[in-house]
């Protein structure tokens, strides 16, 4: 019987590629689609795929979709997204929502014991231990849809077949983004257009800017810690401009396992949706002779302070990663709107972290409040600039 799939964030880069993966697989059946507000595109996707039920987080967009698509069922608002997850009899939910808005759908999915293909790394960054504890409590699996973490998931699983305790370190790679090698001074003058030109991956606006600041790797560091239960001191970030090696696992006998492949998100998407099975994915194959050389360098934490900020927020723990993530979302949006320069992004994040400090977090409700407060604090910082 086909696995029933719901896709959240269906109109974004991951969502569109996931539709391609689902469309090619006999093992998967699409049963629900959700987006923030692009109702015309979701209705079009529903018509093309035969899906009968969609949800739009924006209630006004849901109203528009209802009038345009009377033959289908349209759910609206945050409750509508939750209802789509709960009432679709889904086997797996792909959460490709952008930002901490993805936390609630993650909680609803895991709380119901439904497996989660997680492309929304922010829900693990903000939700941390609470999210992994919820999955453990209900027995739902979290399968990462982030290329580095999908790589590590496969490597760790293969190694754990040999028993526990053999893994010493994890490495996630970073392309370095469009500004690799730039000095801090040069970064003060870069444009939005330049920041949106990623050298190896084609992605949405928010994650592309996060890749340019290296905050994406900071978020991924925290994501890896929660997914695999490995201490931060044992997770390395290495800049690897070719984006061929996605992750490595260092073992107790000196061996290092690496996961290689051309950068194509359909690979981790297909892996997560079919796990533990593997299917044929029609992507270009890696030719080592064509790749020719793979190079590595240390990240420049002076020019790209976001990675340093993420490490220190991770170490502080509690609500700090949630605050950092919210401040980052506000700062990135301001940069994309042309309101601040590129180098202001880490400044806004650091000031917000300083203002709100670290607080212990015991329940999800506190995270929602903290996320809200951090957004307001970051907005005040922006207004004061
Ligand atoms: Mg990634």
CSV table of C-alpha atoms and ligand atoms in Angstrom, one decimal:
chain,number,residue,atom,x,y,z
A,1,UNK,CA,0.0,0.0,0.0
A,2,UNK,CA,1.3,3.4,-0.9
A,3,UNK,CA,2.6,5.7,1.9
A,4,UNK,CA,0.2,8.7,2.4
A,5,UNK,CA,2.1,12.0,2.2
A,6,UNK,CA,1.2,15.5,3.3
A,7,UNK,CA,3.4,18.4,2.0
A,8,UNK,CA,3.6,21.6,4.0
A,9,UNK,CA,5.2,24.5,2.2
A,10,UNK,CA,4.2,23.0,-1.1
A,11,UNK,CA,4.9,26.1,-3.2
A,12,UNK,CA,8.5,26.6,-2.0
A,13,UNK,CA,11.6,25.2,-3.5
A,14,UNK,CA,11.6,22.0,-1.4
A,15,UNK,CA,7.8,21.6,-1.8
A,16,UNK,CA,8.0,21.8,-5.6
A,17,UNK,CA,10.9,19.3,-5.7
A,18,UNK,CA,9.0,17.0,-3.4
A,19,UNK,CA,6.0,17.0,-5.8
A,20,UNK,CA,8.4,15.9,-8.5
A,21,UNK,CA,9.7,13.0,-6.2
A,22,UNK,CA,6.1,12.0,-5.2
A,23,UNK,CA,4.9,12.1,-8.8
A,24,UNK,CA,7.6,9.6,-9.9
A,25,UNK,CA,7.1,7.1,-7.0
A,26,UNK,CA,4.5,4.3,-6.9
A,27,UNK,CA,5.2,4.0,-3.2
A,28,UNK,CA,3.9,7.4,-2.3
A,29,UNK,CA,0.4,8.9,-2.5
A,30,UNK,CA,-0.2,12.6,-2.0
A,31,UNK,CA,-3.1,13.3,0.3
A,32,UNK,CA,-2.7,17.0,1.3
A,33,UNK,CA,-0.9,20.2,0.4
A,34,UNK,CA,-0.4,23.3,2.4
A,35,UNK,CA,1.1,26.7,1.8
A,36,UNK,CA,1.3,30.1,3.5
A,37,UNK,CA,-0.7,32.3,1.0
A,38,UNK,CA,0.0,31.3,-2.6
A,39,UNK,CA,-3.4,29.8,-3.1
A,40,UNK,CA,-3.4,30.0,-6.9
A,41,UNK,CA,-0.3,27.8,-7.0
A,42,UNK,CA,-1.6,25.3,-4.5
A,43,UNK,CA,-4.9,24.9,-6.2
A,44,UNK,CA,-3.0,24.4,-9.5
A,45,UNK,CA,-0.9,21.7,-7.7
A,46,UNK,CA,-4.0,20.1,-6.3
A,47,UNK,CA,-5.6,19.9,-9.7
A,48,UNK,CA,-2.5,18.5,-11.3
A,49,UNK,CA,-2.0,15.8,-8.6
A,50,UNK,CA,-5.6,14.9,-7.9
A,51,UNK,CA,-5.3,16.0,-4.2
A,52,UNK,CA,-8.7,16.7,-2.7
A,53,UNK,CA,-7.7,18.7,0.3
A,54,UNK,CA,-5.4,21.7,0.8
A,55,UNK,CA,-4.7,24.2,3.6
A,56,UNK,CA,-3.6,27.8,3.5
A,57,UNK,CA,-2.1,29.5,6.6
A,58,UNK,CA,-3.5,32.9,5.5
A,59,UNK,CA,-7.3,32.8,6.1
A,60,UNK,CA,-8.0,35.3,3.3
A,61,UNK,CA,-6.0,33.2,0.8
A,62,UNK,CA,-8.1,30.2,2.0
A,63,UNK,CA,-11.3,32.1,1.2
A,64,UNK,CA,-10.0,32.9,-2.3
A,65,UNK,CA,-9.1,29.3,-2.9
A,66,UNK,CA,-12.5,28.1,-1.8
A,67,UNK,CA,-14.3,30.2,-4.4
A,68,UNK,CA,-11.8,29.2,-7.1
A,69,UNK,CA,-11.9,25.5,-6.3
A,70,UNK,CA,-15.4,24.6,-5.1
A,71,UNK,CA,-14.8,20.9,-5.9
A,72,UNK,CA,-12.0,20.5,-3.3
A,73,UNK,CA,-11.8,21.0,0.5
A,74,UNK,CA,-9.9,24.1,1.6
A,75,UNK,CA,-8.8,24.6,5.3
A,76,UNK,CA,-7.6,28.0,6.5
A,77,UNK,CA,-5.4,29.5,9.2
A,78,UNK,CA,-3.0,27.7,11.6
A,79,UNK,CA,-5.9,25.5,12.8
A,80,UNK,CA,-6.5,24.5,9.1
A,81,UNK,CA,-2.9,23.4,8.8
A,82,UNK,CA,-3.2,21.3,12.0
A,83,UNK,CA,-6.5,19.8,10.7
A,84,UNK,CA,-4.9,18.9,7.4
A,85,UNK,CA,-2.2,17.0,9.4
A,86,UNK,CA,-4.6,15.4,11.8
A,87,UNK,CA,-7.4,14.5,9.4
A,88,UNK,CA,-5.6,13.2,6.3
A,89,UNK,CA,-4.7,9.8,7.7
A,90,UNK,CA,-1.1,10.6,6.7
A,91,UNK,CA,1.8,8.2,7.2
A,92,UNK,CA,4.4,11.0,6.8
A,93,UNK,CA,4.3,14.8,6.8
A,94,UNK,CA,7.0,16.7,4.9
A,95,UNK,CA,7.4,20.0,6.7
A,96,UNK,CA,9.0,22.5,4.3
A,97,UNK,CA,7.6,25.6,5.9
A,98,UNK,CA,10.1,28.5,6.2
A,99,UNK,CA,11.2,29.7,9.6
A,100,UNK,CA,9.9,29.1,13.1
A,101,UNK,CA,6.3,29.1,11.7
A,102,UNK,CA,7.2,25.4,11.1
A,103,UNK,CA,7.4,24.6,14.8
A,104,UNK,CA,3.6,24.2,15.3
A,105,UNK,CA,3.1,21.8,12.4
A,106,UNK,CA,6.1,19.8,13.7
A,107,UNK,CA,4.5,19.5,17.1
A,108,UNK,CA,1.1,18.6,15.7
A,109,UNK,CA,2.7,15.9,13.4
A,110,UNK,CA,4.9,14.3,16.1
A,111,UNK,CA,2.3,14.7,18.8
A,112,UNK,CA,0.0,12.5,16.7
A,113,UNK,CA,2.7,9.9,16.2
A,114,UNK,CA,3.1,10.7,12.5
A,115,UNK,CA,6.6,10.4,10.9
A,116,UNK,CA,8.1,13.7,10.0
A,117,UNK,CA,10.3,14.4,7.0
A,118,UNK,CA,11.9,17.6,8.3
A,119,UNK,CA,13.1,20.3,5.9
A,120,UNK,CA,12.1,23.0,8.5
A,121,UNK,CA,15.4,23.0,10.5
A,122,UNK,CA,14.1,26.0,12.5
A,123,UNK,CA,11.6,23.9,14.3
A,124,UNK,CA,14.5,21.8,15.7
A,125,UNK,CA,16.6,24.9,16.4
A,126,UNK,CA,13.8,26.6,18.3
A,127,UNK,CA,12.2,23.5,19.7
A,128,UNK,CA,15.3,21.5,20.5
A,129,UNK,CA,14.9,18.9,23.3
A,130,UNK,CA,11.1,19.4,23.5
A,131,UNK,CA,10.7,18.3,19.9
A,132,UNK,CA,12.9,15.3,20.1
A,133,UNK,CA,11.3,14.3,23.5
A,134,UNK,CA,7.9,14.5,21.8
A,135,UNK,CA,9.0,12.3,19.0
A,136,UNK,CA,10.4,9.8,21.5
A,137,UNK,CA,7.2,9.9,23.5
A,138,UNK,CA,4.9,9.1,20.6
A,139,UNK,CA,7.3,6.9,18.6
A,140,UNK,CA,7.2,9.1,15.6
A,141,UNK,CA,10.4,9.3,13.5
A,142,UNK,CA,12.1,12.5,12.4
A,143,UNK,CA,13.9,12.0,9.1
A,144,UNK,CA,16.0,15.0,8.0
A,145,UNK,CA,15.5,16.6,4.6
A,146,UNK,CA,18.6,18.7,4.8
A,147,UNK,CA,21.4,17.4,2.6
A,148,UNK,CA,24.0,17.3,5.4
A,149,UNK,CA,21.7,15.7,7.9
A,150,UNK,CA,20.4,13.1,5.4
A,151,UNK,CA,24.0,12.2,4.7
A,152,UNK,CA,24.8,11.9,8.4
A,153,UNK,CA,21.5,9.9,9.0
A,154,UNK,CA,22.7,7.3,6.5
A,155,UNK,CA,26.2,7.2,7.7
A,156,UNK,CA,25.3,6.9,11.4
A,157,UNK,CA,22.6,4.3,10.7
A,158,UNK,CA,25.1,2.2,8.8
A,159,UNK,CA,27.7,2.5,11.5
A,160,UNK,CA,25.4,1.8,14.4
A,161,UNK,CA,24.7,-1.6,12.9
A,162,UNK,CA,28.2,-2.3,14.2
A,163,UNK,CA,27.2,-1.3,17.8
A,164,UNK,CA,27.1,1.8,19.8
A,165,UNK,CA,30.0,4.1,20.8
A,166,UNK,CA,32.1,3.9,17.7
A,167,UNK,CA,31.4,7.4,16.5
A,168,UNK,CA,33.8,10.2,17.6
A,169,UNK,CA,32.9,13.2,15.6
A,170,UNK,CA,30.4,14.5,12.9
A,171,UNK,CA,31.3,16.9,10.2
A,172,UNK,CA,28.9,18.9,8.2
A,173,UNK,CA,30.1,20.8,5.1
A,174,UNK,CA,29.3,24.3,4.0
A,175,UNK,CA,29.7,25.6,0.5
A,176,UNK,CA,30.8,28.9,1.9
A,177,UNK,CA,28.0,30.8,0.0
A,178,UNK,CA,28.5,33.5,-2.6
A,179,UNK,CA,30.8,35.6,-0.3
A,180,UNK,CA,33.4,33.0,0.6
A,181,UNK,CA,36.8,34.8,0.9
A,182,UNK,CA,35.2,38.2,1.4
A,183,UNK,CA,36.5,40.4,4.2
A,184,UNK,CA,34.1,41.9,6.7
A,185,UNK,CA,34.7,45.3,5.1
A,186,UNK,CA,33.7,43.9,1.7
A,187,UNK,CA,30.7,42.3,3.1
A,188,UNK,CA,29.4,45.7,4.3
A,189,UNK,CA,28.9,46.6,0.6
A,190,UNK,CA,27.3,43.5,-0.9
A,191,UNK,CA,23.8,43.7,-2.5
A,192,UNK,CA,20.7,41.6,-2.0
A,193,UNK,CA,21.0,40.4,-5.6
A,194,UNK,CA,24.6,39.2,-5.0
A,195,UNK,CA,23.5,37.5,-1.8
A,196,UNK,CA,20.8,35.6,-3.6
A,197,UNK,CA,23.2,34.1,-6.1
A,198,UNK,CA,24.2,30.8,-4.4
A,199,UNK,CA,27.2,29.0,-6.1
A,200,UNK,CA,26.0,25.4,-5.7
A,201,UNK,CA,22.4,25.2,-4.4
A,202,UNK,CA,19.1,26.6,-5.8
A,203,UNK,CA,17.0,27.5,-2.8
A,204,UNK,CA,14.4,29.9,-1.4
A,205,UNK,CA,15.3,33.5,-0.4
A,206,UNK,CA,15.6,33.0,3.4
A,207,UNK,CA,17.8,30.0,3.3
A,208,UNK,CA,20.0,31.5,0.5
A,209,UNK,CA,20.7,34.5,2.7
A,210,UNK,CA,21.3,32.2,5.7
A,211,UNK,CA,23.8,30.4,3.5
A,212,UNK,CA,25.5,33.7,2.6
A,213,UNK,CA,25.9,34.7,6.3
A,214,UNK,CA,26.8,31.1,7.3
A,215,UNK,CA,23.8,31.2,9.8
A,216,UNK,CA,22.5,28.3,7.8
A,217,UNK,CA,25.4,26.2,9.0
A,218,UNK,CA,24.9,27.5,12.6
A,219,UNK,CA,21.2,26.3,12.4
A,220,UNK,CA,22.4,23.0,11.0
A,221,UNK,CA,24.9,22.5,13.8
A,222,UNK,CA,22.0,22.8,16.3
A,223,UNK,CA,19.8,20.6,14.1
A,224,UNK,CA,22.6,17.9,14.0
A,225,UNK,CA,23.0,18.0,17.7
A,226,UNK,CA,19.3,17.4,18.3
A,227,UNK,CA,18.8,14.8,15.6
A,228,UNK,CA,21.8,12.6,16.5
A,229,UNK,CA,22.3,13.4,20.2
A,230,UNK,CA,26.0,14.3,19.6
A,231,UNK,CA,27.6,17.0,21.8
A,232,UNK,CA,28.4,20.3,20.1
A,233,UNK,CA,32.1,20.0,20.8
A,234,UNK,CA,32.0,16.9,18.6
A,235,UNK,CA,30.4,18.5,15.5
A,236,UNK,CA,32.6,20.3,13.1
A,237,UNK,CA,31.8,22.6,10.3
A,238,UNK,CA,34.1,22.6,7.3
A,239,UNK,CA,33.9,24.8,4.2
A,240,UNK,CA,33.8,22.7,1.1
A,241,UNK,CA,33.0,24.9,-2.0
A,242,UNK,CA,32.1,22.1,-4.4
A,243,UNK,CA,29.2,20.8,-2.2
A,244,UNK,CA,30.0,17.2,-3.2
A,245,UNK,CA,30.7,15.8,0.3
A,246,UNK,CA,27.6,16.5,2.4
A,247,UNK,CA,28.6,15.0,5.7
A,248,UNK,CA,31.3,12.8,7.4
A,249,UNK,CA,31.4,10.6,10.4
A,250,UNK,CA,34.8,10.0,12.2
A,251,UNK,CA,35.1,6.6,13.9
A,252,UNK,CA,37.1,5.3,16.9
A,253,UNK,CA,39.5,3.3,14.7
A,254,UNK,CA,40.6,6.4,12.7
A,255,UNK,CA,38.3,5.7,9.7
A,256,UNK,CA,36.2,8.5,8.4
A,257,UNK,CA,33.0,7.8,6.4
A,258,UNK,CA,31.8,10.4,3.9
A,259,UNK,CA,28.6,10.8,1.9
A,260,UNK,CA,29.0,12.2,-1.6
A,261,UNK,CA,26.7,13.3,-4.4
A,262,UNK,CA,25.9,16.1,-6.7
A,263,UNK,CA,23.9,18.9,-4.9
A,264,UNK,CA,20.3,18.0,-5.7
A,265,UNK,CA,17.6,18.2,-3.0
A,266,UNK,CA,15.5,15.5,-4.6
A,267,UNK,CA,18.0,13.0,-3.2
A,268,UNK,CA,17.4,13.8,0.5
A,269,UNK,CA,13.7,14.4,-0.2
A,270,UNK,CA,13.3,10.9,-1.8
A,271,UNK,CA,15.4,9.3,1.0
A,272,UNK,CA,13.2,10.8,3.7
A,273,UNK,CA,9.9,10.0,2.1
A,274,UNK,CA,10.8,6.4,1.3
A,275,UNK,CA,12.9,5.6,4.4
A,276,UNK,CA,13.9,2.9,5.2
A,277,UNK,CA,13.5,1.9,1.6
A,278,UNK,CA,15.5,3.4,-1.3
A,279,UNK,CA,14.2,4.0,-4.8
A,280,UNK,CA,15.7,5.1,-8.1
A,281,UNK,CA,16.0,8.8,-8.3
A,282,UNK,CA,16.7,10.2,-11.8
A,283,UNK,CA,19.2,12.8,-10.8
A,284,UNK,CA,22.6,13.4,-12.5
A,285,UNK,CA,25.3,10.9,-11.2
A,286,UNK,CA,28.5,12.1,-9.6
A,287,UNK,CA,31.5,11.6,-11.8
A,288,UNK,CA,34.6,11.8,-9.7
A,289,UNK,CA,36.8,12.5,-12.7
A,290,UNK,CA,34.6,15.4,-13.6
A,291,UNK,CA,34.5,16.7,-10.0
A,292,UNK,CA,38.4,16.3,-10.2
A,293,UNK,CA,39.2,18.1,-6.9
A,294,UNK,CA,37.5,18.5,-3.6
A,295,UNK,CA,38.8,21.2,-1.3
A,296,UNK,CA,38.3,22.1,2.3
A,297,UNK,CA,38.9,25.2,4.5
A,298,UNK,CA,38.0,26.5,7.9
A,299,UNK,CA,35.1,28.9,8.1
A,300,UNK,CA,36.1,32.5,8.7
A,301,UNK,CA,34.3,33.4,11.9
A,302,UNK,CA,35.5,37.0,11.9
A,303,UNK,CA,33.9,37.8,8.5
A,304,UNK,CA,30.9,35.5,9.2
A,305,UNK,CA,30.1,36.0,12.9
A,306,UNK,CA,26.7,34.2,12.5
A,307,UNK,CA,28.3,30.8,12.9
A,308,UNK,CA,30.0,31.9,16.1
A,309,UNK,CA,26.8,33.4,17.4
A,310,UNK,CA,25.0,30.1,16.7
A,311,UNK,CA,27.7,28.1,18.5
A,312,UNK,CA,27.4,30.3,21.6
A,313,UNK,CA,23.6,30.3,21.6
A,314,UNK,CA,23.7,26.5,21.3
A,315,UNK,CA,26.1,26.3,24.2
A,316,UNK,CA,24.0,28.6,26.3
A,317,UNK,CA,21.0,26.4,25.5
A,318,UNK,CA,17.5,27.0,26.9
A,319,UNK,CA,15.7,29.6,25.0
A,320,UNK,CA,18.8,31.1,23.4
A,321,UNK,CA,18.7,29.2,20.1
A,322,UNK,CA,15.0,30.2,19.8
A,323,UNK,CA,15.8,33.9,20.3
A,324,UNK,CA,18.7,33.7,17.9
A,325,UNK,CA,16.5,32.1,15.2
A,326,UNK,CA,13.7,34.6,15.6
A,327,UNK,CA,16.1,37.6,15.5
A,328,UNK,CA,17.8,36.1,12.4
A,329,UNK,CA,14.4,35.8,10.6
A,330,UNK,CA,13.6,39.4,11.3
A,331,UNK,CA,17.1,40.6,10.3
A,332,UNK,CA,17.2,38.5,7.1
A,333,UNK,CA,13.8,39.9,6.1
A,334,UNK,CA,15.0,43.5,6.7
A,335,UNK,CA,18.1,42.8,4.5
A,336,UNK,CA,15.9,41.3,1.7
A,337,UNK,CA,13.7,44.4,1.9
A,338,UNK,CA,16.8,46.6,1.5
A,339,UNK,CA,16.4,48.1,5.0
A,340,UNK,CA,19.8,47.1,6.4
A,341,UNK,CA,23.2,46.1,5.1
A,342,UNK,CA,24.4,42.5,5.1
A,343,UNK,CA,26.8,43.0,8.1
A,344,UNK,CA,23.9,44.4,10.2
A,345,UNK,CA,22.3,40.9,10.2
A,346,UNK,CA,24.7,39.4,12.9
A,347,UNK,CA,24.6,42.8,14.8
A,348,UNK,CA,20.8,42.6,15.2
A,349,UNK,CA,21.0,38.9,16.3
A,350,UNK,CA,23.7,39.6,18.8
A,351,UNK,CA,22.0,42.6,20.3
A,352,UNK,CA,18.7,40.6,20.6
A,353,UNK,CA,20.5,37.7,22.3
A,354,UNK,CA,22.1,40.2,24.7
A,355,UNK,CA,18.8,41.8,25.5
A,356,UNK,CA,16.8,38.6,26.1
A,357,UNK,CA,19.5,36.5,27.6
A,358,UNK,CA,19.1,32.8,28.2
A,359,UNK,CA,16.1,31.4,29.9
A,360,UNK,CA,15.2,27.8,30.8
A,361,UNK,CA,12.4,26.3,28.6
A,362,UNK,CA,10.1,23.6,29.9
A,363,UNK,CA,7.2,23.7,27.5
A,364,UNK,CA,6.3,24.7,23.9
A,365,UNK,CA,4.1,27.6,25.1
A,366,UNK,CA,7.3,29.4,26.4
A,367,UNK,CA,8.9,29.0,23.0
A,368,UNK,CA,6.1,30.7,21.2
A,369,UNK,CA,6.2,33.6,23.7
A,370,UNK,CA,10.0,33.8,23.4
A,371,UNK,CA,9.8,33.7,19.6
A,372,UNK,CA,7.3,36.5,19.7
A,373,UNK,CA,9.4,38.6,22.2
A,374,UNK,CA,12.6,38.1,20.2
A,375,UNK,CA,10.9,39.3,17.0
A,376,UNK,CA,9.8,42.4,18.8
A,377,UNK,CA,13.2,43.0,20.3
A,378,UNK,CA,14.9,42.5,16.9
A,379,UNK,CA,12.4,44.9,15.3
A,380,UNK,CA,13.2,47.5,17.9
A,381,UNK,CA,16.9,47.1,17.2
A,382,UNK,CA,16.2,47.6,13.5
A,383,UNK,CA,14.2,50.7,14.2
A,384,UNK,CA,17.0,52.1,16.2
A,385,UNK,CA,19.6,51.7,13.5
B,1,LIG,MG1,21.8,22.0,4.4
